[in-house]
Structures are given as C-alpha cells and as structure tokens.
Coordinates of C-alpha atoms in Angstrom, one line a residue:
X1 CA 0.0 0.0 0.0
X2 CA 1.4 3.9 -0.5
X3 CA 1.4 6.4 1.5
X4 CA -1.3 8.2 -0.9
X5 CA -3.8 4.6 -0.7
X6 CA -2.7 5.0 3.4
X7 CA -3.9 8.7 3.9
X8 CA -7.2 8.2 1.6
X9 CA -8.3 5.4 3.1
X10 CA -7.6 7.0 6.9
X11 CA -9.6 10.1 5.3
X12 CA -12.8 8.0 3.9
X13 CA -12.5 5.8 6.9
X14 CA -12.9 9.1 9.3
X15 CA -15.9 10.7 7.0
X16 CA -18.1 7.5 7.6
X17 CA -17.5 6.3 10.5
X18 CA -15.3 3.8 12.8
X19 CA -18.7 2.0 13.0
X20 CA -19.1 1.8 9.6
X21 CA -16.1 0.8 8.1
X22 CA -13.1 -0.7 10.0
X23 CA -9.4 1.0 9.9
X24 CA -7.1 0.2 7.4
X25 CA -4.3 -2.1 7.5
X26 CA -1.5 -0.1 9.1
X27 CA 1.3 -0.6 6.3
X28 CA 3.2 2.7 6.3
X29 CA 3.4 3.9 9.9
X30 CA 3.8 2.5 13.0
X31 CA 0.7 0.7 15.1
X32 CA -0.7 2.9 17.4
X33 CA -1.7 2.0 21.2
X34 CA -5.1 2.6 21.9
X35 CA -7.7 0.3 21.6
X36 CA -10.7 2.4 21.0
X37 CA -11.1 2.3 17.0
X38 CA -11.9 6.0 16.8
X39 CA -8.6 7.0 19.1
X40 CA -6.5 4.8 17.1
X41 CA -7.6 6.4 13.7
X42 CA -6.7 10.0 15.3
X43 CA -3.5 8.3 16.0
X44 CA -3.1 7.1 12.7
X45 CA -4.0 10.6 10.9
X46 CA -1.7 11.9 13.6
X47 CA 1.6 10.0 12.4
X48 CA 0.6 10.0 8.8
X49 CA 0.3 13.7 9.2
X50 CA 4.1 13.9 10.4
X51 CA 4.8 12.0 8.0
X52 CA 4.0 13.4 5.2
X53 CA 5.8 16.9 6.5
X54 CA 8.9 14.6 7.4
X55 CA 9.0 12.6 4.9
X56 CA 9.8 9.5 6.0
X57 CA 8.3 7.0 7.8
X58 CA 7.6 7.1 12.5
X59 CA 10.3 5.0 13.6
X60 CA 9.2 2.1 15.3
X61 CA 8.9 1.9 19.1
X62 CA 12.3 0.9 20.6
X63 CA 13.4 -2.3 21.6
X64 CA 12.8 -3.1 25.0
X65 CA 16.6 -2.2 27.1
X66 CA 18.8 -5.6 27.6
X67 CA 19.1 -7.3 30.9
X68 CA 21.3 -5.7 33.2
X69 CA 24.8 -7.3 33.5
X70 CA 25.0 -9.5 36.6
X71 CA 26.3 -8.6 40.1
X72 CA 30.1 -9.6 40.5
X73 CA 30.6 -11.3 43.7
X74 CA 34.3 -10.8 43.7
X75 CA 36.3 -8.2 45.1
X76 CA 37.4 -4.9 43.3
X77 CA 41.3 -4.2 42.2
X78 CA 42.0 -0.9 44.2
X79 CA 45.2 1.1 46.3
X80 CA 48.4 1.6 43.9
X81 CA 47.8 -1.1 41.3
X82 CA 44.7 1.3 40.1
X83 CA 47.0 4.4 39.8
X84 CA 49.2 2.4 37.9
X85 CA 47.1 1.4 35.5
X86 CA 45.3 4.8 34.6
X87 CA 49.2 5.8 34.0
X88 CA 49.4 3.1 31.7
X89 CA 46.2 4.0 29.9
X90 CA 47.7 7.2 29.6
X91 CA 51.3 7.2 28.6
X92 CA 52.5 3.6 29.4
X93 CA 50.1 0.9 27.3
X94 CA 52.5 -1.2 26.3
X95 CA 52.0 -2.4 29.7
X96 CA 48.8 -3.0 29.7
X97 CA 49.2 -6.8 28.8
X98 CA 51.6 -7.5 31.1
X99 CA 49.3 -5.5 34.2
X100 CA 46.3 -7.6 33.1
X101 CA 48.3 -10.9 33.4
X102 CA 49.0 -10.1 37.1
X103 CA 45.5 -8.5 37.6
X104 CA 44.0 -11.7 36.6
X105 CA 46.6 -13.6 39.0
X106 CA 45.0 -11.8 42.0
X107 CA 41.3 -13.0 41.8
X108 CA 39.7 -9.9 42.2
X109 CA 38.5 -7.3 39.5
X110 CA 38.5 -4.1 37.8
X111 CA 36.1 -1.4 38.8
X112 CA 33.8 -1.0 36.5
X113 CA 34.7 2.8 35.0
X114 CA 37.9 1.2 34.0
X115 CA 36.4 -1.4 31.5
X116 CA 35.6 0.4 28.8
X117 CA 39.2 2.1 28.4
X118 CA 40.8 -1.3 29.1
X119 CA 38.6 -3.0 26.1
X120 CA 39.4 -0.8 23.8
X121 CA 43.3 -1.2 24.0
X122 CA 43.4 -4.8 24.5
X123 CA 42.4 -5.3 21.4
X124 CA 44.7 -7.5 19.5
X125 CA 46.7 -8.8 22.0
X126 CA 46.2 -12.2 23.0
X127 CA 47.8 -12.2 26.3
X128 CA 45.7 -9.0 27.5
X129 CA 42.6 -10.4 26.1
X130 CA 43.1 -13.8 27.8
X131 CA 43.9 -12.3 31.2
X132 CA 40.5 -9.7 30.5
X133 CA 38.3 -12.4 30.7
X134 CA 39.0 -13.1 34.2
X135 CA 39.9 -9.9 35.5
X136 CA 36.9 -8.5 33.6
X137 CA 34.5 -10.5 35.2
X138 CA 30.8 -11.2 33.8
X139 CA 30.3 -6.8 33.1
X140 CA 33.4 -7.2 30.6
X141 CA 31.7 -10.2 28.8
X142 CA 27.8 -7.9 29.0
X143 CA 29.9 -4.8 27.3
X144 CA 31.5 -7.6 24.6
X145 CA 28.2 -8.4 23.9
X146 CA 26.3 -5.3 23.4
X147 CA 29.2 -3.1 21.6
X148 CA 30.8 -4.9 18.3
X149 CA 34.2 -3.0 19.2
X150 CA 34.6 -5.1 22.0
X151 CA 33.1 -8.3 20.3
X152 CA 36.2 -9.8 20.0
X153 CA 36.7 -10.8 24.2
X154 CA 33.7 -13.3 22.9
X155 CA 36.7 -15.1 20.4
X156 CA 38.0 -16.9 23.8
X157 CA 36.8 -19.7 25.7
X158 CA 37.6 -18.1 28.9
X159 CA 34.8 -15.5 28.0
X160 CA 32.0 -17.4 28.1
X161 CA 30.0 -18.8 31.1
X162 CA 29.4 -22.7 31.6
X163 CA 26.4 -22.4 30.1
X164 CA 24.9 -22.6 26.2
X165 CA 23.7 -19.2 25.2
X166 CA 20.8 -19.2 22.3
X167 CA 21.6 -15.6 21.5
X168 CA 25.1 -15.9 21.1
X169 CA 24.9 -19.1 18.8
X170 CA 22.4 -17.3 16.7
X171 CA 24.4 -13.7 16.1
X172 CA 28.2 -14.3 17.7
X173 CA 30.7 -14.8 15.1
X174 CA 31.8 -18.1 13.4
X175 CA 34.5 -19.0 16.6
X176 CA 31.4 -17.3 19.0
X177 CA 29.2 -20.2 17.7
X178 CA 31.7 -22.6 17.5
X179 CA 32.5 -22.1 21.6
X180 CA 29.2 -22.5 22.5
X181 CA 28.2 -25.7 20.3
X182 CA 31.3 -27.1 21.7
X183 CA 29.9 -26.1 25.6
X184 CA 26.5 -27.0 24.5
X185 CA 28.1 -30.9 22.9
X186 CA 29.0 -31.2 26.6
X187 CA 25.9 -30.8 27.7
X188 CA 23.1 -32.3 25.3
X189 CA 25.1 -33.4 22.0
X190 CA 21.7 -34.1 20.5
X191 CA 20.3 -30.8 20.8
X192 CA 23.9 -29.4 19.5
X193 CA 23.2 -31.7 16.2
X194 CA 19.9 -30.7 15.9
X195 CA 21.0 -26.7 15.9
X196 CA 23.5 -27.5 13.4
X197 CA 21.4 -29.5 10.9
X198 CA 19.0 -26.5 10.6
X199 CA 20.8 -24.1 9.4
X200 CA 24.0 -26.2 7.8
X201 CA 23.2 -25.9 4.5
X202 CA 22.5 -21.9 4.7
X203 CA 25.9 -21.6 6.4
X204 CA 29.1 -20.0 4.7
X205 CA 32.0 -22.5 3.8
X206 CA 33.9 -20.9 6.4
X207 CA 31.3 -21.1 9.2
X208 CA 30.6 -24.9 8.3
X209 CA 34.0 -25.6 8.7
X210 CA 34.6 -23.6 12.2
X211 CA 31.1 -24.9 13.2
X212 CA 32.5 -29.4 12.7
X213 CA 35.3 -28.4 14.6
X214 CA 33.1 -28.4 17.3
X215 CA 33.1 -32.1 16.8
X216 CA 36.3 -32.9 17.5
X217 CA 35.8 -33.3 21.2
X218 CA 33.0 -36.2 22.1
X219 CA 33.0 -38.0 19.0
X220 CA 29.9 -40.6 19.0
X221 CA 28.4 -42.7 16.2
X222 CA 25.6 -40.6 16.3
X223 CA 27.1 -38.2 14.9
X224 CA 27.9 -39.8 12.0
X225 CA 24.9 -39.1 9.5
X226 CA 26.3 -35.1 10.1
X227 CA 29.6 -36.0 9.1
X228 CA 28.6 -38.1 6.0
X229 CA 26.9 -34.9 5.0
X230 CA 29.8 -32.9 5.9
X231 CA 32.3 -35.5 3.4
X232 CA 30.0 -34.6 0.4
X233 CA 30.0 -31.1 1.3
X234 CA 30.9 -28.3 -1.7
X235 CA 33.8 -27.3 0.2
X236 CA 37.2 -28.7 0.1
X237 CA 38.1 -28.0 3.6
X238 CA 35.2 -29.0 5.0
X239 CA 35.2 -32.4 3.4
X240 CA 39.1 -33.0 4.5
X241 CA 38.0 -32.4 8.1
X242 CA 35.2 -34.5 8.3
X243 CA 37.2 -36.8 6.5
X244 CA 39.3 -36.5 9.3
X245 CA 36.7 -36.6 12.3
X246 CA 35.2 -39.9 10.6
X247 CA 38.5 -41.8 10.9
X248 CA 38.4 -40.6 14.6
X249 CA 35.1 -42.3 14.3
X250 CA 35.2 -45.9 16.5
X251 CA 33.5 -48.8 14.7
X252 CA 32.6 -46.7 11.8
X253 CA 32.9 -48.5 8.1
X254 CA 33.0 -44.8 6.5
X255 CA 35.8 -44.4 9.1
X256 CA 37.5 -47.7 8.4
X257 CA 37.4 -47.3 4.8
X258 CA 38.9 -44.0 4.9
X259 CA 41.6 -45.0 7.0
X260 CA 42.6 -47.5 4.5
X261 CA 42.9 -45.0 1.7
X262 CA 44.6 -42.4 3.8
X263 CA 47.3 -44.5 5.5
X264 CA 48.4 -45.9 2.0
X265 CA 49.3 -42.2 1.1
X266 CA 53.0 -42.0 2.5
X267 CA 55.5 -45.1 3.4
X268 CA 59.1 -45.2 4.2
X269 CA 61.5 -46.4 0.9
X270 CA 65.2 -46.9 1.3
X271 CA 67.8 -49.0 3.5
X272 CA 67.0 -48.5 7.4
X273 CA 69.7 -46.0 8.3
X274 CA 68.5 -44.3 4.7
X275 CA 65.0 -44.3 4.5
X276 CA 62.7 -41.8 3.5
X277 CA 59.5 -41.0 4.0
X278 CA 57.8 -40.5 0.1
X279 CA 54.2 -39.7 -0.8
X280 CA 52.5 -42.8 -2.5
X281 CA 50.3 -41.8 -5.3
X282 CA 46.9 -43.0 -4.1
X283 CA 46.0 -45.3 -7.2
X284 CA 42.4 -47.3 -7.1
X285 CA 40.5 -45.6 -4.7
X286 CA 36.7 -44.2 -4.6
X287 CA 35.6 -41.0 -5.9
X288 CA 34.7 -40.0 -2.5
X289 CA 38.6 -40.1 -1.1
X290 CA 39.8 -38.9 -4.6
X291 CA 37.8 -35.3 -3.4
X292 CA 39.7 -34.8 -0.3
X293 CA 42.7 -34.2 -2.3
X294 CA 43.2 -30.5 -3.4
X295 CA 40.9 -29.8 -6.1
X296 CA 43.4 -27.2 -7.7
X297 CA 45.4 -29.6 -10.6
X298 CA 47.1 -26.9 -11.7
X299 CA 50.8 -28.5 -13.1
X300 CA 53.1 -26.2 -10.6
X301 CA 51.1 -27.8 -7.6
X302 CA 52.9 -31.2 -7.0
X303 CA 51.3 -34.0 -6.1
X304 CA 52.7 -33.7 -1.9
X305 CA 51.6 -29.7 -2.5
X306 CA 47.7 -31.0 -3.1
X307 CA 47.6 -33.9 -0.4
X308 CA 48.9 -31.3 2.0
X309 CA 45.4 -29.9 3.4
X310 CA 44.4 -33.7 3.7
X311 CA 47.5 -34.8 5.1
X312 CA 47.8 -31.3 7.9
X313 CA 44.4 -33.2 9.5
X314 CA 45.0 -36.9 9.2
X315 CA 45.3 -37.9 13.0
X316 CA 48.8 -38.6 13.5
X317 CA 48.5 -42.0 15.1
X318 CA 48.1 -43.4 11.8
X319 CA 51.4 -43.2 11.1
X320 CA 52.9 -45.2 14.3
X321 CA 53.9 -48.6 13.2
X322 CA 53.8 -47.4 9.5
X323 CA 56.3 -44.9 9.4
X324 CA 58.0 -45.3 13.1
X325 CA 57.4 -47.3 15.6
X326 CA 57.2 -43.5 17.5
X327 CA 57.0 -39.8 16.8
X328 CA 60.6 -39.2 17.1
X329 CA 61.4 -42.3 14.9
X330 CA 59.0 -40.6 12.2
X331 CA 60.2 -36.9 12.4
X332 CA 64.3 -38.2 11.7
X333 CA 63.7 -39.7 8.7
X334 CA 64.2 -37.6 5.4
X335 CA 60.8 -36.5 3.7
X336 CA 60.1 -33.9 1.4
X337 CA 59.3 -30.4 3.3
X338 CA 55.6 -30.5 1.9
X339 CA 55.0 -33.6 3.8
X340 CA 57.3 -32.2 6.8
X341 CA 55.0 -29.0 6.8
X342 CA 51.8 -31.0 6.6
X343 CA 52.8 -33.4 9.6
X344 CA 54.0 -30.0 11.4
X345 CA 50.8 -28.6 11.3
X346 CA 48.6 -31.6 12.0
X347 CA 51.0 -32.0 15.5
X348 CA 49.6 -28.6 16.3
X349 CA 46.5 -29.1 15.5
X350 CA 46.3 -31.9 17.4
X351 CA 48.0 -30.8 19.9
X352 CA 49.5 -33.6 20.4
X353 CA 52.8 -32.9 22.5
X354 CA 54.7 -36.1 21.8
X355 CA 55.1 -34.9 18.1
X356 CA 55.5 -31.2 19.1
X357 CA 58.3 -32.2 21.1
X358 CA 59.7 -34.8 18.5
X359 CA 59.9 -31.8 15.8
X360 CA 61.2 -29.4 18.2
X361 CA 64.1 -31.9 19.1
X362 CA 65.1 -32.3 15.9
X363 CA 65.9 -28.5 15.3
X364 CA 69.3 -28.8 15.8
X365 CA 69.7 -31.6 13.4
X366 CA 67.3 -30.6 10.4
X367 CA 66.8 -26.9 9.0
X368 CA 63.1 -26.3 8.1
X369 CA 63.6 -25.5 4.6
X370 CA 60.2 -23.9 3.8
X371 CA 59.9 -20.3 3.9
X372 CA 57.6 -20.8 6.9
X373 CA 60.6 -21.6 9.4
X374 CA 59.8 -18.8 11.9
X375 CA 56.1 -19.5 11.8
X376 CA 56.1 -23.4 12.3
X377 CA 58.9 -23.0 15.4
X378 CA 56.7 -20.1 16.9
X379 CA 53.6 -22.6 16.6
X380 CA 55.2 -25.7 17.9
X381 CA 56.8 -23.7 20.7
X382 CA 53.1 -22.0 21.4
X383 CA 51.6 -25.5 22.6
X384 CA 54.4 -26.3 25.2
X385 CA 54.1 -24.6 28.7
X386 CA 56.1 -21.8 29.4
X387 CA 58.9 -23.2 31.3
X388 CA 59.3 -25.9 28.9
X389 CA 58.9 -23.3 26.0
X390 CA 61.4 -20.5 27.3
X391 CA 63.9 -23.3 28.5
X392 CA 63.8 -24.6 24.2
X393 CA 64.7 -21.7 22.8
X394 CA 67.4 -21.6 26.4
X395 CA 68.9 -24.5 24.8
X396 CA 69.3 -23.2 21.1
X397 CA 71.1 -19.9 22.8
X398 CA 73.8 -22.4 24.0
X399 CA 73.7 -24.5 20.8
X400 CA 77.0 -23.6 18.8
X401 CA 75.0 -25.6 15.5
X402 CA 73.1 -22.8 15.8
X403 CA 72.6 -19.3 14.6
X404 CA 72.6 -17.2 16.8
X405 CA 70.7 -14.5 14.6
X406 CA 68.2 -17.2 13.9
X407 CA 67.6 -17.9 17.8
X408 CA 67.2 -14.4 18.3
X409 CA 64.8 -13.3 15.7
X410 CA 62.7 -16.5 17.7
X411 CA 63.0 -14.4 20.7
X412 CA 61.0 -11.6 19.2
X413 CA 58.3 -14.1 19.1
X414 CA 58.6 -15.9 22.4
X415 CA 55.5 -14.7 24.3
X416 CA 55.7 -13.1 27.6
X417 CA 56.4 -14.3 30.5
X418 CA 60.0 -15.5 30.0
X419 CA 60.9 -17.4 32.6
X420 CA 63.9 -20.2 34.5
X421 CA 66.8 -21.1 32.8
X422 CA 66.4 -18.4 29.5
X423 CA 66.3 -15.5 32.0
X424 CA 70.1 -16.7 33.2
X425 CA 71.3 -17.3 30.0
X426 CA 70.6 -13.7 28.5
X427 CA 71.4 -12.4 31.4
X428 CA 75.4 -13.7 30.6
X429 CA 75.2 -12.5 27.2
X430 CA 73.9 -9.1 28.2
X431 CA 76.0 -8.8 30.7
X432 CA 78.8 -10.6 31.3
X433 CA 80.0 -12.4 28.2
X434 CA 82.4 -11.5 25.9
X435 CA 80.5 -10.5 23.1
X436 CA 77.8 -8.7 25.7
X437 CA 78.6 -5.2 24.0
X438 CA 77.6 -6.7 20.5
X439 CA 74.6 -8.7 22.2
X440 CA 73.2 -6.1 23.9
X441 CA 72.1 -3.9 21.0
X442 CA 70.5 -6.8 19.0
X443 CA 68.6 -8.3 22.2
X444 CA 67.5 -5.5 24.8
X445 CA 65.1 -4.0 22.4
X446 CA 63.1 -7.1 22.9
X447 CA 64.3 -8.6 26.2
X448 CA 63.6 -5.0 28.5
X449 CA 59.7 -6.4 28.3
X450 CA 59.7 -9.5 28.7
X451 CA 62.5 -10.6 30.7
X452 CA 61.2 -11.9 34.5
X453 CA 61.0 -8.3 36.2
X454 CA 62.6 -9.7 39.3
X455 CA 66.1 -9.5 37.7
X456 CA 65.8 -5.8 38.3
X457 CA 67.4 -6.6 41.9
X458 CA 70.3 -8.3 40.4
X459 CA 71.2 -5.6 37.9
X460 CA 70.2 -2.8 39.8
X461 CA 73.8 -2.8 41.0
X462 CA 75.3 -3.3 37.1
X463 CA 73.8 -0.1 36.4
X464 CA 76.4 2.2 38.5
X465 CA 79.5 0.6 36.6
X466 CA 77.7 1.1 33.6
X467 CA 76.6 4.8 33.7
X468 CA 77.6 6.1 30.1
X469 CA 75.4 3.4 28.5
X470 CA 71.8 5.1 27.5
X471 CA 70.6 1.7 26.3
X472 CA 71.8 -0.5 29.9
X473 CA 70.2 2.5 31.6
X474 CA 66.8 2.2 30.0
X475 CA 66.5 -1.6 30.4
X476 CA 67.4 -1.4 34.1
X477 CA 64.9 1.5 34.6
X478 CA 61.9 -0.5 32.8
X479 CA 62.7 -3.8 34.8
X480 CA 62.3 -1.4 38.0
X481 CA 59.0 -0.3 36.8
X482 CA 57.7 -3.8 35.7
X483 CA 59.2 -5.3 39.1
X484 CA 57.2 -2.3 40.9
X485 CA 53.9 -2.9 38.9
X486 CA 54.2 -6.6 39.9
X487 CA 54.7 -6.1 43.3
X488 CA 51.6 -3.9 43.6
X489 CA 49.7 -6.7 42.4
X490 CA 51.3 -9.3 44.6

C-alpha cells in the first residue's frame, strides 16, 4: 500500500464512521496504542500527518533495554595497582598486557569505570585479552556483547559462562558459535546436532567448517549421519575435516574405509639408516577419497603440495607402526618439506605434545627449509608450557650448531612471560659475556619487556658501573618499573 492509498483510506475511513467501516491495514506507519477504533484512527491521521511533513516514515517503538549485566561477587582491584594502570592508559600501554596478566593472577577485578578504556586497548593482544576475561569479570563479557568493538573478548573460551547461550549461537561470530556448540556438545550433544542440521546448509563454507570443529571433542556414532553430509560437502576444507573426524570415528565403516585409503598415502623407501618417508600416489581408490585431495590440478602444484590440506588433519597416530614405531622415529627420517609442513601442522593441530616435542628436538639436526621456518617453530613452541617453551629456545642460545641471529629473531616471538633457565642465559650474554657489547644492541630492544622483572634486583647494582650506557640505563629503569607494577599486584 502507499502512502497516498494510506492517507485516503484513513480520510474516507474518518468521514463515515469507525462503526461503519473498519481502519485500514497499518502498512506505512507504526501501530498505534489505543484500543478504542476512533482513538486509534486520530493516532493514525496523527503519524501519517508527520509524515508526510517529514517525509519518511515514524520509527518504530524501541526495543525493549537488555538485561542488566550481573552482580560480581568478587572483590574490586584498588590502592596503587589502580593508579598504575590509569598511567598506563595514559602514557605507558604497552604495559597493559603485562598488568592484566598479574590483575588476573589476584582473583579480584577491575572497577567498573575502567572497562571500557581497558577494552578498547586490549584489542589485538592475545595475552591481555586472555587475562580480560578473568579480571573483567561477567560486566566485561555484558559490554562484549552489546558493543561490536569489543566483540572480540567473545573469540576466547575463557569469555564465556558454563552455560549454552541461544543468542550468542544465533548472532556471535563463526569462533562465538563454534564455543558455544562445543559447551552446549557437553551438555546435550543431541540438541547441538539438531542446531546444526538446521541451518548447515545456509551456512558459509567458512562457518561450516569452524562450526565441525566443534566435533572434535565427544566424538559418537551418532554423529555420524552429520559427518557423511559434511564428506560430500561443496567445500574442500570441510570435506578433508570431516574426513578427518570420521577416521576418529570408532566402529565406523565410513571411518575404516577412509583409513585404509589415507594411511596408503606416504610409506618409508630406502635401506633402514636411509630411509625416506615419500608420498605414494593414491592409485584405485573411490571418488569419494579422490575429493579430499586438493581440487586445484594446476601443473606447478605437486602431487605432496595438493595432499597437504588432507595430510595437515590426518590424526597422527596413523602413522605409528607405519612410518615409526614413534613420533621421534617418524620426524628423523628424510621427507620432502611438503610432507614435513603438513605433519608440522597436523601435530599442532592436534596438539599432540609427543610430536610437538619430537619436531622441536630435531631443530638442531634438520633446518626447516620452507619459507615458513619462523612461523612453524613459533607454533610448535606456542603449545608447550612456558617453562618448557622458554627453556627450548634456552637451549638453542647455547647450541653452537646454531645461529645465533636465527635464535634471536625467535625471541622476538617468544611470548611473555619468559621465565627459568632463558632468564640466566641472556642475562650472561647481556651482561657478562664477551661479546655482551655486541649482544646487547641486538637483544634488549626485545628482552627489556619481557624478561622476569625480578632480575631488576640483580642488575640494579650493574647499572652504576655502567653509567655512560643510554641503552643499559633504560632496560634497568623498565625492569624497575615492571618489578614495581608486579609487586603492587602481589
């Protein structure tokens, strides 16, 4: 109806009567209130009249306000650890990460005036997000909700409640939805495959494929029928991973069938102390397997180059027994760096910290040779705890086989906090070794951050015999200000 048909009828509807002749259907204005016909048709001439001087339609009435955010039961941060951080708002934010971590540490939380700021400029850090969700407490995850700026505290686990929220699975992101299928697959697994097979086939490729990752944890034959779906899917990558799942799959003949094609794809050739790990061109196998290769047969992809997606989410325990008879035994023999980079990534994938370890011990034998070096270490390093992680790259420092420019460029991406043995070891080539002056230049810049602030006491003393050095004074006076920030939180 138009606005000409709306304001005629409303006219002829008003010259004979409400009793006579009902209103009309209320298509280009708002409905009005009252319930007396002849009030609501004033009402009705009433908007249209504004209206038509406006030009544009009433807006509709506003949504009804959202819940309040709950009441925290926990303590509030307060005393010097609040002054400090409104100087590191102000002046000092590349603190703020650091601060956050030891805020979280405590168990209490931030008043609430200091969320917003704090949101806004831990943004892109993982490490201050992380620590956020605690220290933020449920008003931090009410703000992520209700602002999109600050939707991205809703990307962690830690963010969200022990609970499955409907309103979140049905506007959050791809990884929003993802968490909370995987909470709600805890919970009541059917109700999480119902959810999913309603709106799977209106889903983007992406969002399908974040979405079955969900089903990596409490795998049951039940949820097979989704994953058979899934392996015909239009998607490549979404095919390989339920490809994947389904070989996870006990008792499953899609599963076992799979399996069979899959572990024929690489075996060992060569004498013992020789042999080599090759890629096995798959021969006679179904159409179905055939797909989960890369789809791109372009000639400059090799054949390892389009198994690689497949081969990055093949569980890794297929390839005890046929490769090695363990991970280490696997990772020392020679295989091409496409097949190297695939099993790299499927160790973190998984997770798996026998395999993480096994690559990371044979660093000092084997140079990764793909342009990715920097990027598989930093991963493989990433799923170790931090003692273990920070004593690695320790060891590489002392390894002579070594570069040192290489183990140093790794420290640029060696998360905060670094702590035992690494902290002693830079320390001596800071400080005290012969080639400190040379050292110092190349590692402070990164090091005055990240280094264990407590080591302020032990140079503290350096710094007198060392006046004329700007750079010694500055990493000296920033330990001293980290060691001060964490004692405040202590």
């Amino acid at each position: 109806m138009t606005y000409a048909d709306s304001w005629s009828d409303l006219v002829s509807t008003a010259l004979v009567g409400t009793s006579r002749r009902p209103l009309p259907p209320a298509a280009d204005h708002a409905e009005t209130p009252s319930g007396d016909p002849a009030a609501r048709l004033l009402e009705r001439a009433a908007l249209a009249a504004i209206q038509r001087r406006a030009g544009q339609r009433p807006s509709p009435p506003p949504a009804p306000p959202p819940a309040p955010a709950p009441e925290e039961t926990a303590p509030y941060l307060d005393g010097p650890a609040l002054k400090r951080l409104n100087t590191i708002l102000d002046t000092r934010r590349v603190f703020l990460a650091e601060w956050l971590h030891y805020a979280a540490a405590t168990g209490k939380l931030l008043p609430p005036e200091y969320l917003p700021d704090v949101l806004s400029h831990a943004k892109g850090n993982t490490i201050a997000a992380r620590a956020l969700t605690r220290v933020g407490g449920a008003r931090a995850r009410w703000l992520a909700r209700h602002c999109s700026v600050w939707s991205y505290l809703l990307d962690f686990e830690e963010a969200h409640p022990d609970f499955f929220d409907p309103e979140l699975w049905a506007t959050g992101t791809a990884t929003q939805r993802r968490i909370q299928l995987e909470r709600l697959r805890r919970t009541d697994p059917e109700h999480a495959r119902d959810l999913v097979a309603r709106t799977w086939a209106n889903e983007r490729a992406e969002t399908r494929y974040e979405l079955l990752k969900a089903w990596e944890h409490g795998l049951s034959r039940d949820d097979e029928p989704l994953l058979l779906t899934a392996l015909r899917d239009r998607s490549h990558p979404v095919r390989v991973l339920a490809a994947a799942l389904l070989i996870q799959l006990p008792d499953s003949d899609d599963g076992q069938r799979l399996t069979h094609h899959a572990t024929h794809l690489l075996r060992t050739t060569g004498a013992q102390e020789q042999e080599t790990i090759t890629l096995t061109p798959p021969g006679d196998v179904d159409a179905e397997f055939a797909s989960l290769l890369s789809p791109n047969r372009r000639t400059t992809k090799t054949p390892e180059e389009r198994a690689h997606t497949l081969l990055s989410h093949l569980p890794l325990r297929l390839w005890i027994g046929r490769l090695g008879s363990s991970p280490a035994d696997v990772v020392s023999k020679k295989m091409d760096d496409t097949v190297r980079d695939a099993l790299i990534a499927a160790a973190v994938r998984y997770r798996d910290l026998d395999w993480v370890r096994a690559f990371l011990d044979d660093v000092g034998r084997h140079t990764f040779a793909s342009n990715n070096w920097f990027e598989q270490l930093d991963a493989l390093l990433h799923q170790l705890p931090a003692e273990e992680r920070c004593d690695r790259v320790a060891h590489w420092l002392d390894d002579p086989d070594i570069p040192e420019t290489q183990t140093w460029n790794l420290l640029y991406r060696l998360e905060f906090p670094w702590v035992g043995r690494l902290n002693d070891i830079l320390v001596e080539q800071l400080f005290t070794s012969p080639d400190a002056p040379d050292h110092f230049g190349v590692i402070a810049p990164g090091a005055e951050n990240k280094l264990d602030p407590g080591l302020y006491e032990r140079l503290a003393p350096l710094a007198e015999k060392r006046k004329g050095s700007r750079e010694f004074r500055h990493l000296v006076t920033t330990l001293e200000y980290r060691y001060t920030m964490r004692k405040e939180l202590m």
